[in-house]
Short mmCIF file of C-alpha atoms in Angstrom, two decimals:
data_model
loop_
_atom_site.label_atom_id
_atom_site.label_comp_id
_atom_site.label_asym_id
_atom_site.label_seq_id
_atom_site.Cartn_x
_atom_site.Cartn_y
_atom_site.Cartn_z
CA MET A 1 -17.76 -163.45 104.36
CA GLN A 2 -15.95 -162.36 101.28
CA LEU A 3 -17.70 -160.11 98.76
CA ALA A 4 -16.18 -158.97 95.48
CA ILE A 5 -15.41 -155.53 96.94
CA ARG A 6 -12.51 -153.49 95.69
CA PRO A 7 -10.75 -150.79 97.72
CA PRO A 8 -13.11 -148.00 98.77
CA VAL A 9 -13.74 -144.98 96.60
CA THR A 10 -13.39 -141.66 98.41
CA CYS A 11 -14.28 -138.26 97.15
CA GLY A 12 -11.35 -136.42 98.68
CA CYS A 13 -13.60 -133.65 99.96
CA LYS A 14 -14.36 -134.57 103.63
CA SER A 15 -15.51 -131.12 104.53
CA ARG A 16 -18.43 -131.42 102.08
CA ASN A 17 -19.52 -134.86 103.34
CA PRO A 18 -22.95 -134.52 104.91
CA TRP A 19 -22.25 -137.66 106.94
CA ARG A 20 -19.17 -136.28 108.68
CA LYS A 21 -21.03 -134.70 111.60
CA ILE A 22 -23.09 -137.85 112.20
CA LYS A 23 -20.10 -140.07 112.14
CA ALA A 24 -18.19 -137.88 114.57
CA ALA A 25 -20.98 -138.00 117.16
CA SER A 26 -19.61 -139.64 120.28
CA PRO A 27 -22.49 -142.12 121.09
CA LEU A 28 -22.52 -143.47 117.49
CA ASN A 29 -18.73 -143.85 117.41
CA VAL A 30 -19.01 -145.95 120.58
CA VAL A 31 -21.71 -148.12 119.06
CA LEU A 32 -19.82 -148.68 115.78
CA ALA A 33 -16.55 -149.28 117.56
CA GLY A 34 -18.22 -151.96 119.66
CA LEU A 35 -19.55 -153.88 116.69
CA SER A 36 -17.40 -156.88 116.00
CA GLY A 37 -17.43 -158.61 112.62
CA ASN A 38 -20.93 -158.32 111.17
CA ALA A 39 -22.94 -158.71 114.35
CA GLU A 40 -26.27 -157.01 113.87
CA THR A 41 -28.12 -154.92 116.43
CA MET A 42 -31.38 -156.82 115.94
CA MET A 43 -34.06 -154.17 115.35
CA SER A 44 -37.80 -154.63 115.16
CA SER A 45 -39.79 -152.20 113.07
CA ASN A 46 -40.56 -150.07 116.05
CA SER A 47 -37.14 -150.22 117.71
CA THR A 48 -35.34 -147.01 118.67
CA ASP A 49 -31.84 -148.49 118.12
CA ILE A 50 -29.73 -146.02 116.15
CA ALA A 51 -27.03 -148.21 114.61
CA SER A 52 -26.39 -151.63 113.18
CA SER A 53 -24.03 -153.44 110.88
CA VAL A 54 -25.17 -156.21 108.52
CA ASP A 55 -23.98 -158.16 105.53
CA VAL A 56 -26.90 -157.29 103.22
CA VAL A 57 -29.42 -154.46 103.05
CA LEU A 58 -32.45 -154.83 100.76
CA ILE A 59 -34.33 -151.61 100.03
CA GLY A 60 -37.94 -152.06 99.07
CA GLY A 61 -40.59 -154.56 100.10
CA GLY A 62 -41.47 -155.88 96.63
CA VAL A 63 -40.93 -159.16 94.77
CA MET A 64 -37.41 -158.24 93.67
CA SER A 65 -36.03 -157.78 97.20
CA ALA A 66 -38.00 -160.80 98.42
CA THR A 67 -36.54 -162.97 95.65
CA LEU A 68 -32.97 -161.80 96.17
CA GLY A 69 -33.27 -162.22 99.92
CA THR A 70 -34.60 -165.75 99.51
CA LEU A 71 -31.76 -166.68 97.16
CA LEU A 72 -29.14 -165.29 99.56
CA ARG A 73 -30.74 -166.99 102.55
CA GLN A 74 -30.52 -170.30 100.75
CA LEU A 75 -26.96 -169.73 99.70
CA GLN A 76 -25.56 -168.03 102.87
CA PRO A 77 -27.80 -168.79 105.85
CA ASP A 78 -25.20 -167.17 108.19
CA TRP A 79 -25.41 -163.69 106.61
CA LYS A 80 -27.30 -160.96 108.43
CA ILE A 81 -29.92 -159.29 106.25
CA SER A 82 -31.94 -156.14 106.94
CA ILE A 83 -34.93 -155.17 104.75
CA TYR A 84 -36.40 -151.67 104.67
CA GLU A 85 -39.90 -150.81 103.36
CA ARG A 86 -41.33 -147.31 103.56
CA LEU A 87 -44.99 -148.39 103.73
CA ASP A 88 -46.90 -150.15 106.50
CA THR A 89 -46.57 -153.55 104.79
CA VAL A 90 -44.80 -155.22 101.88
CA ALA A 91 -46.09 -155.71 98.31
CA GLU A 92 -48.12 -152.47 98.17
CA GLU A 93 -46.57 -150.87 95.13
CA SER A 94 -45.76 -152.56 91.82
CA SER A 95 -45.92 -156.04 93.36
CA ASN A 96 -49.48 -155.58 94.50
CA ALA A 97 -51.89 -157.79 92.56
CA TRP A 98 -54.09 -154.80 91.55
CA ASN A 99 -51.07 -152.81 90.37
CA ASN A 100 -49.90 -155.15 87.63
CA ALA A 101 -51.38 -157.54 85.05
CA GLY A 102 -50.05 -160.69 86.78
CA THR A 103 -49.53 -162.17 83.33
CA GLY A 104 -46.50 -164.35 84.12
CA HIS A 105 -44.86 -162.81 81.07
CA SER A 106 -43.70 -165.68 78.87
CA ALA A 107 -44.32 -164.10 75.42
CA LEU A 108 -47.09 -166.62 74.73
CA CYS A 109 -49.57 -163.80 74.02
CA GLU A 110 -47.67 -160.48 74.20
CA LEU A 111 -47.32 -159.32 70.63
CA ASN A 112 -44.81 -156.57 71.39
CA TYR A 113 -42.16 -159.26 71.97
CA THR A 114 -42.44 -160.42 68.34
CA PRO A 115 -41.94 -157.35 66.08
CA GLN A 116 -42.38 -157.68 62.36
CA GLY A 117 -39.61 -156.20 60.23
CA ALA A 118 -39.89 -154.22 57.00
CA ASP A 119 -39.25 -157.48 55.09
CA GLY A 120 -42.34 -159.05 56.72
CA LYS A 121 -40.35 -161.49 58.87
CA VAL A 122 -41.40 -161.89 62.51
CA ASP A 123 -38.50 -161.67 64.96
CA ILE A 124 -39.03 -164.12 67.86
CA SER A 125 -35.66 -163.61 69.59
CA LYS A 126 -37.08 -161.38 72.33
CA ALA A 127 -40.00 -163.76 72.84
CA VAL A 128 -37.62 -166.69 73.28
CA ALA A 129 -35.51 -164.74 75.76
CA VAL A 130 -38.51 -163.67 77.86
CA ASN A 131 -40.01 -167.19 77.87
CA GLU A 132 -36.69 -168.64 78.92
CA GLN A 133 -36.49 -166.20 81.80
CA PHE A 134 -39.98 -167.11 82.98
CA GLN A 135 -39.08 -170.83 82.93
CA VAL A 136 -36.27 -169.95 85.34
CA SER A 137 -38.77 -168.27 87.66
CA ARG A 138 -40.94 -171.44 87.46
CA GLN A 139 -37.97 -173.63 88.40
CA PHE A 140 -37.13 -171.45 91.38
CA TRP A 141 -40.72 -171.41 92.55
CA ALA A 142 -40.94 -175.23 92.21
CA TYR A 143 -37.79 -175.56 94.31
CA LEU A 144 -39.32 -173.36 97.02
CA VAL A 145 -42.53 -175.46 97.08
CA GLU A 146 -40.70 -178.76 96.91
CA ASN A 147 -38.46 -177.83 99.83
CA GLY A 148 -41.17 -176.33 102.03
CA VAL A 149 -39.86 -172.78 101.83
CA ILE A 150 -43.30 -171.62 100.81
CA PRO A 151 -46.66 -173.55 100.81
CA ALA A 152 -48.31 -174.98 97.74
CA ALA A 153 -48.09 -172.65 94.73
CA GLY A 154 -51.89 -172.36 94.47
CA ASP A 155 -51.71 -169.39 96.87
CA PHE A 156 -50.09 -167.30 94.07
CA LEU A 157 -50.03 -169.21 90.80
CA THR A 158 -52.91 -170.35 88.58
CA ALA A 159 -53.03 -171.99 85.15
CA VAL A 160 -54.78 -169.62 82.73
CA PRO A 161 -54.76 -169.84 78.88
CA HIS A 162 -52.78 -167.10 77.09
CA MET A 163 -54.31 -165.83 73.83
CA SER A 164 -53.37 -163.26 71.20
CA PHE A 165 -56.32 -161.66 69.33
CA VAL A 166 -56.19 -159.52 66.22
CA TRP A 167 -58.52 -158.21 63.57
CA GLY A 168 -58.00 -156.83 60.08
CA ALA A 169 -56.33 -158.62 57.15
CA ASP A 170 -52.84 -157.28 57.79
CA ASN A 171 -52.92 -158.17 61.46
CA VAL A 172 -54.25 -161.63 60.75
CA ALA A 173 -51.37 -162.20 58.31
CA PHE A 174 -48.97 -161.05 60.97
CA LEU A 175 -50.42 -163.40 63.66
CA ARG A 176 -50.29 -166.31 61.23
CA LYS A 177 -46.57 -165.73 60.60
CA ARG A 178 -45.97 -165.24 64.34
CA HIS A 179 -47.62 -168.58 65.09
CA GLU A 180 -45.60 -170.35 62.41
CA ALA A 181 -42.38 -168.98 63.85
CA LEU A 182 -43.16 -169.60 67.54
CA SER A 183 -44.82 -172.99 67.32
CA ALA A 184 -41.74 -174.50 65.76
CA HIS A 185 -39.68 -173.58 68.87
CA PRO A 186 -39.57 -175.97 71.85
CA LEU A 187 -40.44 -173.19 74.33
CA PHE A 188 -43.72 -172.57 72.49
CA ALA A 189 -44.76 -176.12 71.65
CA GLY A 190 -48.50 -176.80 71.47
CA MET A 191 -49.61 -173.23 70.58
CA ASP A 192 -52.91 -173.27 68.68
CA TYR A 193 -53.99 -170.98 65.88
CA SER A 194 -57.45 -170.33 64.48
CA GLU A 195 -59.39 -167.99 62.22
CA ASP A 196 -62.59 -169.98 62.71
CA ARG A 197 -65.19 -167.96 64.55
CA GLN A 198 -66.90 -170.95 66.16
CA GLN A 199 -63.61 -172.24 67.52
CA ILE A 200 -62.68 -168.81 68.82
CA ALA A 201 -66.08 -168.51 70.47
CA GLN A 202 -65.41 -171.75 72.38
CA TRP A 203 -62.03 -170.46 73.59
CA ALA A 204 -63.26 -166.95 74.50
CA PRO A 205 -67.02 -166.49 74.22
CA LEU A 206 -67.12 -162.87 75.37
CA ILE A 207 -64.98 -161.59 72.53
CA MET A 208 -67.19 -163.26 69.90
CA GLN A 209 -70.65 -162.48 71.31
CA ASN A 210 -72.47 -160.11 68.91
CA ARG A 211 -69.24 -159.44 67.01
CA PRO A 212 -70.07 -158.09 63.55
CA LYS A 213 -69.39 -160.46 60.70
CA GLY A 214 -67.12 -159.85 57.73
CA GLU A 215 -63.93 -158.54 59.34
CA PRO A 216 -61.08 -161.13 59.37
CA ILE A 217 -60.03 -162.18 62.90
CA ALA A 218 -57.47 -164.59 64.28
CA VAL A 219 -56.41 -165.99 67.63
CA THR A 220 -53.55 -167.98 69.02
CA ARG A 221 -53.96 -169.91 72.28
CA SER A 222 -51.50 -171.58 74.64
CA LEU A 223 -52.46 -173.71 77.57
CA MET A 224 -49.06 -173.16 79.06
CA GLY A 225 -50.02 -169.72 80.41
CA THR A 226 -50.37 -168.63 84.03
CA ASP A 227 -51.72 -165.88 86.21
CA VAL A 228 -49.41 -164.83 89.01
CA ASN A 229 -50.45 -162.94 92.17
CA PHE A 230 -47.09 -161.31 92.78
CA GLY A 231 -48.38 -159.66 95.91
CA ALA A 232 -49.17 -163.05 97.45
CA LEU A 233 -45.82 -164.45 96.34
CA THR A 234 -43.98 -161.47 97.84
CA ARG A 235 -45.73 -161.94 101.19
CA LEU A 236 -44.96 -165.62 101.26
CA LEU A 237 -41.24 -164.98 100.63
CA PHE A 238 -40.99 -162.23 103.23
CA SER A 239 -42.81 -164.48 105.72
CA TYR A 240 -40.17 -167.10 105.15
CA LEU A 241 -37.32 -164.56 105.44
CA SER A 242 -38.71 -163.01 108.62
CA GLY A 243 -38.81 -166.42 110.21
CA THR A 244 -35.12 -167.09 109.66
CA LYS A 245 -32.35 -166.16 112.10
CA GLY A 246 -30.49 -162.97 111.34
CA CYS A 247 -33.07 -161.53 108.90
CA VAL A 248 -35.15 -158.58 109.96
CA LEU A 249 -37.94 -156.87 107.99
CA HIS A 250 -38.46 -153.17 108.95
CA THR A 251 -41.70 -151.63 107.67
CA ARG A 252 -42.34 -147.88 107.95
CA HIS A 253 -38.62 -147.27 107.51
CA ASP A 254 -37.44 -144.92 104.79
CA VAL A 255 -33.88 -145.05 103.47
CA GLN A 256 -33.07 -141.40 102.95
CA ASP A 257 -29.44 -141.41 102.03
CA ILE A 258 -26.54 -143.75 101.17
CA ARG A 259 -22.85 -143.06 101.21
CA ARG A 260 -19.66 -145.15 101.00
CA ASP A 261 -17.42 -145.25 104.05
CA GLU A 262 -13.61 -145.25 103.90
CA ASP A 263 -13.53 -148.99 104.54
CA GLY A 264 -15.68 -149.73 101.51
CA GLN A 265 -18.89 -150.47 103.38
CA TRP A 266 -22.04 -148.54 102.70
CA ARG A 267 -23.57 -146.28 105.30
CA LEU A 268 -27.34 -145.75 105.09
CA LYS A 269 -29.37 -143.10 106.83
CA VAL A 270 -32.70 -144.71 107.72
CA ARG A 271 -35.72 -142.83 109.08
CA ASP A 272 -38.08 -144.70 111.35
CA LEU A 273 -41.41 -143.19 110.26
CA ARG A 274 -43.26 -144.55 113.35
CA GLU A 275 -40.89 -143.10 115.94
CA ASN A 276 -39.59 -140.16 113.85
CA THR A 277 -36.01 -141.13 114.66
CA ASP A 278 -33.00 -141.69 112.45
CA ARG A 279 -30.52 -144.57 112.56
CA ILE A 280 -27.32 -145.44 110.70
CA VAL A 281 -27.01 -148.82 109.06
CA ARG A 282 -23.71 -150.11 107.68
CA SER A 283 -23.66 -152.90 105.15
CA ARG A 284 -21.21 -154.69 102.90
CA PHE A 285 -23.81 -155.08 100.16
CA VAL A 286 -26.85 -153.00 99.27
CA PHE A 287 -29.62 -153.82 96.78
CA ILE A 288 -31.90 -150.94 95.81
CA GLY A 289 -35.19 -152.51 94.69
CA GLY A 290 -37.67 -149.78 95.54
CA GLY A 291 -39.47 -149.68 92.23
CA GLY A 292 -39.35 -146.23 90.63
CA ALA A 293 -37.78 -144.77 93.80
CA ALA A 294 -34.64 -146.88 93.13
CA LEU A 295 -33.39 -144.19 90.73
CA THR A 296 -33.13 -141.49 93.42
CA LEU A 297 -31.20 -143.70 95.82
CA LEU A 298 -28.96 -144.98 92.99
CA GLN A 299 -28.06 -141.37 92.23
CA LYS A 300 -27.12 -140.78 95.87
CA THR A 301 -24.60 -143.62 95.84
CA GLY A 302 -22.38 -141.49 93.62
CA ILE A 303 -21.18 -144.51 91.61
CA PRO A 304 -20.09 -143.71 88.01
CA GLN A 305 -22.71 -146.10 86.56
CA ALA A 306 -25.48 -143.85 87.81
CA GLN A 307 -24.26 -140.88 85.77
CA GLY A 308 -26.54 -139.83 82.98
CA VAL A 309 -29.37 -142.17 84.07
CA GLY A 310 -32.85 -140.66 84.23
CA GLY A 311 -36.38 -141.91 84.57
CA PHE A 312 -39.69 -141.38 82.74
CA PRO A 313 -42.75 -142.33 84.81
CA VAL A 314 -45.86 -143.81 83.25
CA SER A 315 -49.01 -144.51 85.27
CA GLY A 316 -51.71 -147.00 84.41
CA GLN A 317 -55.46 -147.54 84.84
CA PHE A 318 -57.71 -150.56 84.32
CA LEU A 319 -61.38 -151.17 83.91
CA ARG A 320 -62.41 -153.76 86.47
CA CYS A 321 -65.55 -155.82 85.86
CA THR A 322 -68.22 -155.72 88.56
CA ASN A 323 -70.58 -158.24 86.88
CA LYS A 324 -69.95 -161.70 88.38
CA ALA A 325 -71.72 -163.41 85.46
CA LEU A 326 -69.35 -161.83 82.97
CA ILE A 327 -66.32 -162.74 85.05
CA ALA A 328 -67.44 -166.36 85.19
CA ARG A 329 -67.81 -166.55 81.41
CA HIS A 330 -64.17 -165.61 80.61
CA ARG A 331 -61.09 -167.54 81.51
CA ALA A 332 -58.10 -166.40 79.54
CA LYS A 333 -55.54 -163.57 79.12
CA VAL A 334 -56.35 -162.14 75.69
CA TYR A 335 -53.76 -159.65 74.39
CA GLY A 336 -54.14 -157.42 71.34
CA LYS A 337 -51.80 -155.07 69.46
CA ALA A 338 -50.60 -151.85 71.01
CA SER A 339 -51.49 -148.46 69.63
CA VAL A 340 -48.78 -146.56 67.68
CA GLY A 341 -46.49 -144.91 70.16
CA ALA A 342 -47.70 -146.87 73.17
CA PRO A 343 -45.14 -148.15 75.70
CA PRO A 344 -44.90 -151.94 76.02
CA MET A 345 -46.84 -152.14 79.28
CA SER A 346 -49.85 -150.47 77.58
CA VAL A 347 -50.67 -153.39 75.28
CA PRO A 348 -54.48 -153.81 75.60
CA HIS A 349 -55.66 -157.05 77.16
CA LEU A 350 -58.77 -158.67 78.60
CA ASP A 351 -57.33 -160.28 81.60
CA THR A 352 -58.56 -163.11 83.87
CA ARG A 353 -57.07 -162.67 87.34
CA MET A 354 -57.13 -164.84 90.47
CA ILE A 355 -56.63 -162.55 93.41
CA ASP A 356 -56.79 -164.00 96.91
CA GLY A 357 -58.77 -166.94 95.70
CA LYS A 358 -61.36 -164.98 93.79
CA PRO A 359 -61.65 -164.53 90.05
CA ALA A 360 -61.54 -161.07 88.56
CA LEU A 361 -61.66 -159.61 85.09
CA LEU A 362 -59.67 -156.50 84.01
CA PHE A 363 -59.31 -154.62 80.79
CA GLY A 364 -56.63 -152.11 79.92
CA PRO A 365 -54.32 -150.66 80.72
CA TYR A 366 -54.95 -147.07 79.91
CA ALA A 367 -51.75 -145.09 80.22
CA GLY A 368 -51.44 -141.85 82.09
CA PHE A 369 -48.77 -139.51 83.25
CA SER A 370 -47.75 -138.46 86.73
CA THR A 371 -44.47 -137.07 88.09
CA ARG A 372 -44.59 -139.62 90.86
CA PHE A 373 -42.14 -142.48 90.78
CA LEU A 374 -44.34 -144.62 93.01
CA LYS A 375 -48.10 -144.82 93.34
CA GLN A 376 -47.72 -143.54 96.87
CA GLY A 377 -44.78 -141.30 95.97
CA SER A 378 -44.34 -137.52 95.72
CA LEU A 379 -45.20 -135.24 92.86
CA MET A 380 -41.65 -133.98 93.19
CA ASP A 381 -40.11 -137.34 92.41
CA LEU A 382 -39.43 -136.54 88.74
CA PRO A 383 -38.23 -132.97 89.20
CA LEU A 384 -35.89 -133.97 92.01
CA SER A 385 -34.39 -136.77 89.93
CA VAL A 386 -33.04 -134.25 87.32
CA ARG A 387 -29.29 -133.85 87.61
CA PRO A 388 -26.72 -132.01 85.48
CA GLY A 389 -25.58 -135.38 84.14
CA ASN A 390 -29.00 -136.62 83.02
CA ILE A 391 -30.82 -133.47 81.85
CA GLY A 392 -29.24 -133.79 78.41
CA PRO A 393 -30.43 -137.41 77.87
CA MET A 394 -33.87 -136.55 79.25
CA LEU A 395 -34.26 -133.61 76.86
CA ALA A 396 -33.05 -135.72 73.96
CA VAL A 397 -35.65 -138.41 74.80
CA ALA A 398 -38.42 -135.71 74.97
CA ARG A 399 -37.29 -134.47 71.52
CA ASP A 400 -37.22 -137.95 69.93
CA ASN A 401 -40.32 -139.52 71.38
CA TRP A 402 -43.15 -137.41 70.09
CA PRO A 403 -45.36 -140.45 69.30
CA LEU A 404 -45.13 -141.52 72.94
CA THR A 405 -45.91 -138.00 74.18
CA LYS A 406 -48.84 -137.76 71.82
CA TYR A 407 -50.15 -141.15 72.95
CA LEU A 408 -49.94 -140.18 76.64
CA ILE A 409 -51.77 -136.91 76.01
CA GLN A 410 -54.52 -138.80 74.21
CA GLN A 411 -54.78 -141.33 77.04
CA VAL A 412 -54.92 -138.64 79.77
CA MET A 413 -57.72 -136.83 77.88
CA GLN A 414 -59.86 -139.99 77.55
CA SER A 415 -63.38 -140.03 78.97
CA GLN A 416 -65.10 -143.12 80.44
CA GLU A 417 -66.97 -143.40 77.08
CA ASP A 418 -63.64 -143.50 75.24
CA ARG A 419 -62.42 -146.31 77.53
CA ILE A 420 -65.57 -148.32 77.01
CA ALA A 421 -65.21 -147.87 73.25
CA ALA A 422 -61.72 -149.42 73.43
CA LEU A 423 -63.13 -152.24 75.54
CA ARG A 424 -65.70 -152.96 72.83
CA ASP A 425 -62.86 -153.93 70.47
CA PHE A 426 -62.59 -156.98 72.72
CA ILE A 427 -66.22 -157.30 74.08
CA PRO A 428 -68.47 -155.93 71.37
CA ASP A 429 -71.55 -155.60 73.65
CA ALA A 430 -69.76 -154.31 76.73
CA LYS A 431 -71.94 -152.14 79.02
CA ALA A 432 -70.46 -149.23 80.95
CA GLU A 433 -72.38 -150.10 84.11
CA ASP A 434 -70.50 -153.46 84.35
CA TRP A 435 -67.09 -151.78 84.65
CA GLU A 436 -65.34 -149.42 87.11
CA LEU A 437 -62.04 -147.58 86.74
CA VAL A 438 -59.17 -148.50 89.01
CA VAL A 439 -55.69 -146.93 89.23
CA ALA A 440 -52.76 -149.34 88.82
CA GLY A 441 -49.13 -148.87 89.74
CA GLN A 442 -46.49 -146.53 88.49
CA ARG A 443 -43.72 -147.63 86.18
CA VAL A 444 -40.51 -145.66 85.57
CA GLN A 445 -38.80 -146.28 82.21
CA ILE A 446 -35.01 -145.93 82.02
CA ILE A 447 -33.39 -142.96 80.21
CA LYS A 448 -29.75 -143.46 79.41
CA GLN A 449 -27.03 -141.53 77.63
CA ASP A 450 -26.44 -142.36 73.99
CA PRO A 451 -23.44 -141.18 71.96
CA GLN A 452 -25.45 -140.73 68.75
CA LYS A 453 -28.89 -139.57 69.98
CA GLY A 454 -27.88 -137.97 73.25
CA GLY A 455 -30.38 -140.05 75.18
CA VAL A 456 -32.58 -143.14 74.67
CA LEU A 457 -35.72 -144.38 76.41
CA GLN A 458 -35.49 -148.07 77.32
CA PHE A 459 -38.52 -150.24 78.05
CA GLY A 460 -36.97 -153.25 79.67
CA THR A 461 -35.44 -153.92 83.09
CA GLU A 462 -31.81 -153.41 83.87
CA VAL A 463 -29.44 -154.08 86.80
CA ILE A 464 -27.03 -151.22 87.41
CA ALA A 465 -24.18 -152.17 89.74
CA SER A 466 -20.93 -150.61 90.97
CA ASP A 467 -17.61 -151.97 89.64
CA ASP A 468 -16.88 -153.76 92.93
CA GLY A 469 -20.38 -155.27 93.14
CA SER A 470 -21.13 -153.81 96.57
CA VAL A 471 -24.25 -151.93 95.45
CA ALA A 472 -26.87 -152.70 92.76
CA ALA A 473 -30.14 -151.23 91.72
CA LEU A 474 -32.95 -152.54 89.53
CA LEU A 475 -34.50 -150.04 87.12
CA GLY A 476 -37.24 -150.34 84.53
CA ALA A 477 -40.49 -152.16 84.12
CA SER A 478 -41.82 -154.88 81.76
CA PRO A 479 -41.46 -157.84 81.99
CA GLY A 480 -40.51 -157.06 85.60
CA ALA A 481 -41.87 -159.32 88.28
CA SER A 482 -42.32 -162.31 85.98
CA THR A 483 -38.56 -162.54 85.55
CA ALA A 484 -37.56 -161.70 89.16
CA ALA A 485 -35.65 -164.99 89.59
CA PRO A 486 -33.37 -164.66 86.52
CA ILE A 487 -32.88 -160.95 87.19
CA MET A 488 -31.74 -161.66 90.75
CA LEU A 489 -29.47 -164.48 89.51
CA ASN A 490 -27.94 -161.77 87.32
CA VAL A 491 -27.41 -159.70 90.42
CA LEU A 492 -25.66 -162.59 92.13
CA GLN A 493 -23.37 -163.08 89.13
CA LYS A 494 -22.59 -159.35 88.87
CA CYS A 495 -22.09 -158.59 92.56
CA PHE A 496 -20.81 -161.85 94.05
CA ALA A 497 -18.45 -163.09 91.37
CA SER A 498 -15.98 -164.47 93.90
CA LYS A 499 -18.72 -166.57 95.55
CA MET A 500 -20.08 -168.10 92.36
CA PRO A 501 -17.73 -171.16 92.31
CA GLU A 502 -18.87 -171.94 95.83
CA TRP A 503 -22.56 -171.33 95.06
CA THR A 504 -22.95 -172.94 91.62
CA ASP A 505 -23.96 -176.44 92.76
CA ARG A 506 -26.52 -174.93 95.17
CA LEU A 507 -27.91 -172.68 92.43
CA LYS A 508 -28.29 -175.66 90.10
CA ALA A 509 -30.33 -177.38 92.84
CA MET A 510 -32.63 -174.38 92.89
CA VAL A 511 -32.64 -173.79 89.15
CA PRO A 512 -31.66 -176.97 87.28
CA SER A 513 -31.13 -175.12 83.98
CA PHE A 514 -28.72 -172.62 85.59
CA GLY A 515 -25.77 -172.10 83.23
CA GLN A 516 -27.65 -173.58 80.27
CA LYS A 517 -30.12 -172.36 77.70
CA LEU A 518 -33.43 -174.24 77.52
CA ALA A 519 -33.91 -172.80 74.01
CA ASN A 520 -30.87 -174.81 72.90
CA ASN A 521 -31.80 -178.01 74.72
CA PRO A 522 -35.33 -179.30 73.80
CA ALA A 523 -35.04 -182.41 76.02
CA LEU A 524 -34.12 -180.35 79.10
CA CYS A 525 -36.77 -177.79 78.23
CA GLN A 526 -39.53 -180.43 78.10
CA GLN A 527 -38.23 -182.17 81.23
CA GLN A 528 -38.20 -178.99 83.32
CA PHE A 529 -41.55 -177.80 82.07
CA ASP A 530 -43.16 -181.17 82.91
CA ARG A 531 -41.49 -181.21 86.38
CA THR A 532 -42.46 -177.69 87.32
CA THR A 533 -45.98 -178.10 85.96
CA LYS A 534 -46.50 -181.07 88.33
CA ILE A 535 -44.91 -179.46 91.39
CA LEU A 536 -46.69 -176.12 90.89
CA GLY A 537 -50.04 -177.78 90.14
CA LEU A 538 -50.49 -176.00 86.79
CA THR A 539 -52.62 -178.52 84.91
CA LEU A 540 -55.73 -176.85 83.47
#
């Protein structure tokens, strides 16, 4: 195996290396010396083996690690892969179906992807980019279904209309301009627009029932939308990976530290939480995909790219409908406009979900604040992430983002009556007894250094990798899981540049548009959309 790895980086201060004592231990030296090539000591999740050497380590049992692992298994079936998840099972944090909106972000309904400028023009460039990314995910999933890697897509993917809903003259004018701009693009063909109350009532009866007359309203609707159970998809992918030779999934294992060895490989200290034992794992490549916790491990790598990077955690809550009759009357994802200062993942929406074969109806999210980086993380996550290199950018972000701070304070102070009042913007006659509050997942937004402002808060997702491509981490949130496939293709291109000529044909078999832009090729766009719709069974 040949990775794009440059000569190892050493710190030149061996006496301060916390790994030195472990490495010098006689039993471990014997084990490591006896490892030839990349032979792995095959470990089950309750094994007491203390050392292994693999080609790839994936940290985190979410959809990102599952997607990257599946891509690598298809490209290099001879590589040894170890996956480490801190919890009892996979897909329990951000990938869990109840911890995200499952929208299948394709910018069909999310208004934050189409900002309106001071000149009144609607910018659709971000929407086009997000939609294109989701089409890549669809192509990858279609390949997996078509080739028997996972069963029929109905286990995790459902066709659900995507709608945008606004009220007030200014917002109606905005939505009309947005529709004009998007519907002319091949990625958004067939999007409907209406200001007619009777038509809107047919599309989404709950939002029109007992709605006061007089106020202008407007809706766009696309039948190209989906609901995705990312938890189910993640479990399917890990089930496939665990059934392949040379790939081992370790649950209840916590990666506590990561350092580079003199030979360029990465040395990970892994705690077996069942047996309360430690082991050392050496790997040529490491992907840190542990949700918000990825930041802490990225910092421990010591790579220059991690300098100045901080995180800002935002929690979320939803109202979940308990009235089966109401759930049955609504089948759409209806997105509105975000409040001033709200982060992108806090755009209000009335959301049809299909979770483990059962329909559900959610409204929210209501933002909150916690110092945890994971839903099941520690209250010390944020304080312990502060470093001399990132405290400046973090303070600059705190200084420059008062609207966000004010918004979060208002959200945290909300009562149940306040939440129901917000729901009544979408369902005018909503009753409090039909809804219960549920806590969703944690999201950690990226804070980075900025030469002008000192620090900036970013709301997207970003891959941060070492110069030699031997370690990479995924930070950020929305659109997140929906774009797992294109994000992991980005990881491959960043970290395995020397392998790309060998892999390109195989990648094109998995993602036919790989290396092209669907936005620039209407014929290919329509062809792939029709093909994936059929394979994935997405006809309404």
